[in-house]
Amino acid sequence: MQLSNGKKALCGNHSVSQKMLTQTLRGLERDGLVHRTVHPEVPIRLEYQLTEAGRTLREPLRALEEWSITHLGSVSASQKSYDHTNRPPAAATDRDK
């Protein structure tokens, strides 16, 4: 995947800074999950591919995605319930003093 063409594919509609994307890809490369190829062109072109180890994560990540989709409603409800019951006290105003 070429980074210039791949940011949309990697990030979808989520707002991800170039810095965060670069740091994440470098970490994945360091971990041996992706391989980076630098093409000496102007402008420089980078291409990323999953390594064999990275490809072994496809099925577990698909399972996690399916679980997330299935349980999104209950997780969201739990978060709202927790936030409601664990709300920090409102800041005191000058009027309250």
Tab-separated table of C-alpha atoms in Angstrom:
chain	number	residue	atom	x	y	z
A	1	MET	CA	0.000	0.000	0.000
A	2	GLN	CA	1.393	3.390	-0.905
A	3	LEU	CA	1.161	5.866	1.943
A	4	SER	CA	0.084	8.744	-0.278
A	5	ASN	CA	-2.828	6.672	-1.551
A	6	GLY	CA	-3.285	4.605	1.569
A	7	LYS	CA	-4.036	7.111	4.328
A	8	LYS	CA	-7.726	7.100	3.423
A	9	ALA	CA	-7.702	3.281	3.243
A	10	LEU	CA	-5.943	2.985	6.608
A	11	CYS	CA	-7.818	5.693	8.471
A	12	GLY	CA	-11.207	5.771	6.764
A	13	ASN	CA	-13.137	8.859	7.771
A	14	HIS	CA	-11.257	9.191	11.056
A	15	SER	CA	-9.093	12.239	11.543
A	16	VAL	CA	-5.535	10.964	11.994
A	17	SER	CA	-2.572	13.300	11.804
A	18	GLN	CA	0.305	12.516	9.489
A	19	LYS	CA	2.595	12.434	12.548
A	20	MET	CA	0.461	9.815	14.335
A	21	LEU	CA	0.161	7.690	11.201
A	22	THR	CA	3.931	7.824	10.658
A	23	GLN	CA	4.654	6.920	14.306
A	24	THR	CA	2.214	4.023	14.178
A	25	LEU	CA	3.636	2.643	10.937
A	26	ARG	CA	7.193	2.940	12.291
A	27	GLY	CA	6.145	1.037	15.407
A	28	LEU	CA	4.531	-1.692	13.310
A	29	GLU	CA	7.686	-1.874	11.202
A	30	ARG	CA	9.841	-2.117	14.338
A	31	ASP	CA	7.601	-4.903	15.634
A	32	GLY	CA	8.035	-6.814	12.378
A	33	LEU	CA	4.389	-6.518	11.347
A	34	VAL	CA	4.884	-4.350	8.262
A	35	HIS	CA	7.693	-3.940	5.756
A	36	ARG	CA	8.459	-0.507	4.325
A	37	THR	CA	9.897	-0.012	0.854
A	38	VAL	CA	11.301	3.402	-0.058
A	39	HIS	CA	11.154	4.202	-3.762
A	40	PRO	CA	13.788	6.812	-4.725
A	41	GLU	CA	11.470	9.029	-6.717
A	42	VAL	CA	10.588	12.688	-6.540
A	43	PRO	CA	8.515	13.056	-4.536
A	44	ILE	CA	9.637	10.102	-2.452
A	45	ARG	CA	7.217	7.197	-2.450
A	46	LEU	CA	6.785	4.790	0.456
A	47	GLU	CA	5.087	1.437	0.186
A	48	TYR	CA	3.994	-0.702	3.140
A	49	GLN	CA	3.188	-4.393	3.123
A	50	LEU	CA	2.196	-6.765	5.886
A	51	THR	CA	4.907	-9.241	6.810
A	52	GLU	CA	4.154	-12.901	7.393
A	53	ALA	CA	3.754	-12.113	11.100
A	54	GLY	CA	1.436	-9.208	10.274
A	55	ARG	CA	-0.726	-11.410	8.078
A	56	THR	CA	-1.278	-13.814	10.990
A	57	LEU	CA	-3.157	-11.002	12.752
A	58	ARG	CA	-5.851	-10.728	10.077
A	59	GLU	CA	-8.229	-13.322	11.536
A	60	PRO	CA	-7.911	-12.224	15.194
A	61	LEU	CA	-8.478	-8.607	14.145
A	62	ARG	CA	-11.502	-9.575	12.047
A	63	ALA	CA	-12.920	-11.415	15.063
A	64	LEU	CA	-12.336	-8.326	17.222
A	65	GLU	CA	-14.031	-6.147	14.598
A	66	GLU	CA	-17.052	-8.464	14.498
A	67	TRP	CA	-17.245	-8.507	18.299
A	68	SER	CA	-17.053	-4.698	18.372
A	69	ILE	CA	-19.847	-4.324	15.834
A	70	THR	CA	-22.039	-6.855	17.641
A	71	HIS	CA	-21.520	-5.296	21.079
A	72	LEU	CA	-21.309	-1.604	20.156
A	73	GLY	CA	-24.763	-0.844	21.566
A	74	SER	CA	-24.210	-2.536	24.919
A	75	VAL	CA	-20.734	-1.021	25.331
A	76	SER	CA	-22.097	2.439	24.543
A	77	ALA	CA	-24.948	1.967	27.037
A	78	SER	CA	-22.488	0.803	29.706
A	79	GLN	CA	-20.278	3.842	29.099
A	80	LYS	CA	-23.233	6.228	29.388
A	81	SER	CA	-24.421	4.528	32.579
A	82	TYR	CA	-20.942	4.639	34.094
A	83	ASP	CA	-20.427	8.280	33.111
A	84	HIS	CA	-23.803	9.212	34.606
A	85	THR	CA	-23.173	7.511	37.960
A	86	ASN	CA	-19.495	8.504	38.187
A	87	ARG	CA	-19.829	12.112	37.122
A	88	PRO	CA	-17.275	14.365	38.846
A	89	PRO	CA	-18.812	17.015	41.081
A	90	ALA	CA	-19.551	20.284	39.334
A	91	ALA	CA	-16.991	22.996	39.925
A	92	ALA	CA	-18.012	25.463	42.597
A	93	THR	CA	-18.914	28.895	41.304
A	94	ASP	CA	-18.532	32.205	43.111
A	95	ARG	CA	-22.292	32.175	43.670
A	96	ASP	CA	-22.049	28.824	45.532
A	97	LYS	CA	-19.460	30.120	48.008
